[in-house]
């Protein structure tokens, strides 16, 4: 699964989509305040303790959405974290582990909500995702 197959023939082209469609994330990660991460987790060293503490402070308020395997919230969040923080790929996944289940969010302050959660309209997100996929497919030809 998770494949995008494009087959070209001499007279035609066929695109076969073979991947699960994820539900659009209902959190507007693009509108959040990433300063908790960018202020505390700085390179070139990226010390594990301050970076992981900052990551937990940012991500734990959204743990339910991020852990939902039927949504694209986790990948969306990491895309914006890397965009705004310009972090090395896999920094938080490789450095921030507490046990086999991941990070413990029980003792993380939940009051900040990373600058305030803004819920996106699911229909408009799905429409944008669909439009983006169509544009991508059209550019391939």
mmCIF file of C-alpha atoms in Angstrom:
data_model
loop_
_atom_site.group_PDB
_atom_site.id
_atom_site.type_symbol
_atom_site.label_atom_id
_atom_site.label_comp_id
_atom_site.label_asym_id
_atom_site.label_seq_id
_atom_site.Cartn_x
_atom_site.Cartn_y
_atom_site.Cartn_z
ATOM 1 C CA UNK A 1 0.000 0.000 0.000
ATOM 2 C CA UNK A 2 0.974 3.616 -0.165
ATOM 3 C CA UNK A 3 1.907 3.481 -3.820
ATOM 4 C CA UNK A 4 1.293 5.784 -6.741
ATOM 5 C CA UNK A 5 1.795 3.898 -9.976
ATOM 6 C CA UNK A 6 2.012 5.637 -13.325
ATOM 7 C CA UNK A 7 1.997 3.501 -16.439
ATOM 8 C CA UNK A 8 2.748 5.012 -19.824
ATOM 9 C CA UNK A 9 1.804 3.269 -23.008
ATOM 10 C CA UNK A 10 2.540 4.291 -26.569
ATOM 11 C CA UNK A 11 -0.923 5.787 -27.037
ATOM 12 C CA UNK A 12 -2.108 6.549 -23.539
ATOM 13 C CA UNK A 13 -1.174 6.960 -19.941
ATOM 14 C CA UNK A 14 -2.855 5.472 -16.930
ATOM 15 C CA UNK A 15 -2.538 6.490 -13.334
ATOM 16 C CA UNK A 16 -3.375 3.929 -10.702
ATOM 17 C CA UNK A 17 -3.754 5.227 -7.178
ATOM 18 C CA UNK A 18 -3.201 2.523 -4.653
ATOM 19 C CA UNK A 19 -2.997 4.140 -1.249
ATOM 20 C CA UNK A 20 -5.333 4.635 1.670
ATOM 21 C CA UNK A 21 -6.976 8.017 1.779
ATOM 22 C CA UNK A 22 -6.450 9.595 5.150
ATOM 23 C CA UNK A 23 -8.976 11.839 6.787
ATOM 24 C CA UNK A 24 -7.868 15.448 6.672
ATOM 25 C CA UNK A 25 -6.515 16.723 9.947
ATOM 26 C CA UNK A 26 -8.896 19.013 11.823
ATOM 27 C CA UNK A 27 -6.057 21.016 13.405
ATOM 28 C CA UNK A 28 -4.640 23.983 11.522
ATOM 29 C CA UNK A 29 -0.972 23.280 12.165
ATOM 30 C CA UNK A 30 -0.018 26.024 9.720
ATOM 31 C CA UNK A 31 -1.472 28.649 12.079
ATOM 32 C CA UNK A 32 0.161 27.522 15.318
ATOM 33 C CA UNK A 33 2.964 29.193 17.241
ATOM 34 C CA UNK A 34 6.155 27.135 16.883
ATOM 35 C CA UNK A 35 8.267 29.373 19.119
ATOM 36 C CA UNK A 36 8.156 26.847 21.977
ATOM 37 C CA UNK A 37 10.218 24.594 19.694
ATOM 38 C CA UNK A 38 12.305 27.142 17.832
ATOM 39 C CA UNK A 39 13.256 29.039 21.014
ATOM 40 C CA UNK A 40 14.302 25.945 22.989
ATOM 41 C CA UNK A 41 15.553 23.496 20.367
ATOM 42 C CA UNK A 42 18.443 25.041 18.491
ATOM 43 C CA UNK A 43 21.202 23.636 16.328
ATOM 44 C CA UNK A 44 23.746 22.755 15.397
ATOM 45 C CA UNK A 45 23.835 20.441 18.444
ATOM 46 C CA UNK A 46 20.056 20.035 19.077
ATOM 47 C CA UNK A 47 20.465 18.844 22.688
ATOM 48 C CA UNK A 48 18.026 16.019 23.385
ATOM 49 C CA UNK A 49 16.577 17.178 26.732
ATOM 50 C CA UNK A 50 15.568 20.746 25.731
ATOM 51 C CA UNK A 51 14.436 19.623 22.275
ATOM 52 C CA UNK A 52 12.330 16.733 23.565
ATOM 53 C CA UNK A 53 10.819 18.807 26.371
ATOM 54 C CA UNK A 54 9.891 21.505 23.855
ATOM 55 C CA UNK A 55 8.502 18.914 21.449
ATOM 56 C CA UNK A 56 6.321 17.429 24.178
ATOM 57 C CA UNK A 57 5.112 20.877 25.189
ATOM 58 C CA UNK A 58 4.139 21.569 21.601
ATOM 59 C CA UNK A 59 2.751 18.175 20.547
ATOM 60 C CA UNK A 60 1.113 16.724 23.663
ATOM 61 C CA UNK A 61 -1.975 18.953 23.521
ATOM 62 C CA UNK A 62 -2.672 17.306 20.150
ATOM 63 C CA UNK A 63 -1.739 13.742 21.100
ATOM 64 C CA UNK A 64 -5.173 12.282 20.320
ATOM 65 C CA UNK A 65 -5.161 13.719 16.799
ATOM 66 C CA UNK A 66 -1.492 12.903 16.164
ATOM 67 C CA UNK A 67 -1.965 9.283 17.261
ATOM 68 C CA UNK A 68 -5.045 8.804 15.066
ATOM 69 C CA UNK A 69 -3.698 6.518 12.347
ATOM 70 C CA UNK A 70 -6.675 7.294 10.113
ATOM 71 C CA UNK A 71 -5.788 10.995 9.839
ATOM 72 C CA UNK A 72 -2.816 12.822 8.387
ATOM 73 C CA UNK A 73 -2.296 14.935 11.535
ATOM 74 C CA UNK A 74 1.107 13.480 12.447
ATOM 75 C CA UNK A 75 2.630 13.973 9.007
ATOM 76 C CA UNK A 76 1.086 17.434 8.736
ATOM 77 C CA UNK A 77 2.465 18.453 12.127
ATOM 78 C CA UNK A 78 5.976 17.192 11.335
ATOM 79 C CA UNK A 79 5.914 18.948 7.967
ATOM 80 C CA UNK A 80 5.221 22.281 9.631
ATOM 81 C CA UNK A 81 7.695 21.646 12.469
ATOM 82 C CA UNK A 82 10.414 21.045 9.897
ATOM 83 C CA UNK A 83 9.290 23.994 7.778
ATOM 84 C CA UNK A 84 9.314 26.517 10.621
ATOM 85 C CA UNK A 85 12.242 25.057 12.567
ATOM 86 C CA UNK A 86 14.386 23.772 9.704
ATOM 87 C CA UNK A 87 15.228 20.732 11.794
ATOM 88 C CA UNK A 88 17.126 17.711 10.458
ATOM 89 C CA UNK A 89 14.772 14.980 9.248
ATOM 90 C CA UNK A 90 13.851 12.540 12.001
ATOM 91 C CA UNK A 91 15.313 14.667 14.813
ATOM 92 C CA UNK A 92 12.380 14.258 17.183
ATOM 93 C CA UNK A 93 11.580 10.675 16.195
ATOM 94 C CA UNK A 94 15.176 9.586 16.790
ATOM 95 C CA UNK A 95 15.939 11.618 19.921
ATOM 96 C CA UNK A 96 12.649 11.715 21.813
ATOM 97 C CA UNK A 97 11.738 8.306 23.183
ATOM 98 C CA UNK A 98 10.631 7.467 26.688
ATOM 99 C CA UNK A 99 9.293 3.949 26.338
ATOM 100 C CA UNK A 100 8.102 1.507 23.704
ATOM 101 C CA UNK A 101 4.844 3.451 23.324
ATOM 102 C CA UNK A 102 6.512 6.797 22.671
ATOM 103 C CA UNK A 103 6.306 9.907 24.824
ATOM 104 C CA UNK A 104 4.418 10.270 28.076
ATOM 105 C CA UNK A 105 2.178 13.328 27.912
ATOM 106 C CA UNK A 106 0.548 12.914 31.327
ATOM 107 C CA UNK A 107 2.672 15.488 33.132
ATOM 108 C CA UNK A 108 2.918 18.032 30.332
ATOM 109 C CA UNK A 109 1.266 21.385 30.870
ATOM 110 C CA UNK A 110 -1.831 21.401 28.684
ATOM 111 C CA UNK A 111 -2.825 25.020 29.197
ATOM 112 C CA UNK A 112 -0.767 26.626 26.426
ATOM 113 C CA UNK A 113 -2.285 24.612 23.605
ATOM 114 C CA UNK A 114 0.619 25.699 21.387
ATOM 115 C CA UNK A 115 -0.643 29.180 20.775
ATOM 116 C CA UNK A 116 -4.266 28.142 20.515
ATOM 117 C CA UNK A 117 -5.806 25.359 18.511
ATOM 118 C CA UNK A 118 -7.689 26.420 15.450
ATOM 119 C CA UNK A 119 -10.040 23.849 14.048
ATOM 120 C CA UNK A 120 -10.131 23.767 10.275
ATOM 121 C CA UNK A 121 -13.218 23.062 8.282
ATOM 122 C CA UNK A 122 -12.889 19.410 7.325
ATOM 123 C CA UNK A 123 -14.714 19.828 4.037
ATOM 124 C CA UNK A 124 -12.463 22.657 2.845
ATOM 125 C CA UNK A 125 -9.355 20.708 3.878
ATOM 126 C CA UNK A 126 -10.575 17.689 1.947
ATOM 127 C CA UNK A 127 -11.351 19.883 -1.051
ATOM 128 C CA UNK A 128 -7.865 21.404 -0.938
ATOM 129 C CA UNK A 129 -6.277 17.957 -0.618
ATOM 130 C CA UNK A 130 -8.276 16.694 -3.585
ATOM 131 C CA UNK A 131 -7.424 19.764 -5.681
ATOM 132 C CA UNK A 132 -3.739 19.400 -4.810
ATOM 133 C CA UNK A 133 -3.775 15.740 -5.827
ATOM 134 C CA UNK A 134 -5.415 16.602 -9.150
ATOM 135 C CA UNK A 135 -2.851 19.335 -9.844
ATOM 136 C CA UNK A 136 -0.028 16.940 -8.994
ATOM 137 C CA UNK A 137 -1.406 14.285 -11.318
ATOM 138 C CA UNK A 138 -1.884 16.785 -14.140
ATOM 139 C CA UNK A 139 1.719 17.943 -13.825
ATOM 140 C CA UNK A 140 2.919 14.405 -14.326
ATOM 141 C CA UNK A 141 1.603 14.389 -17.879
#
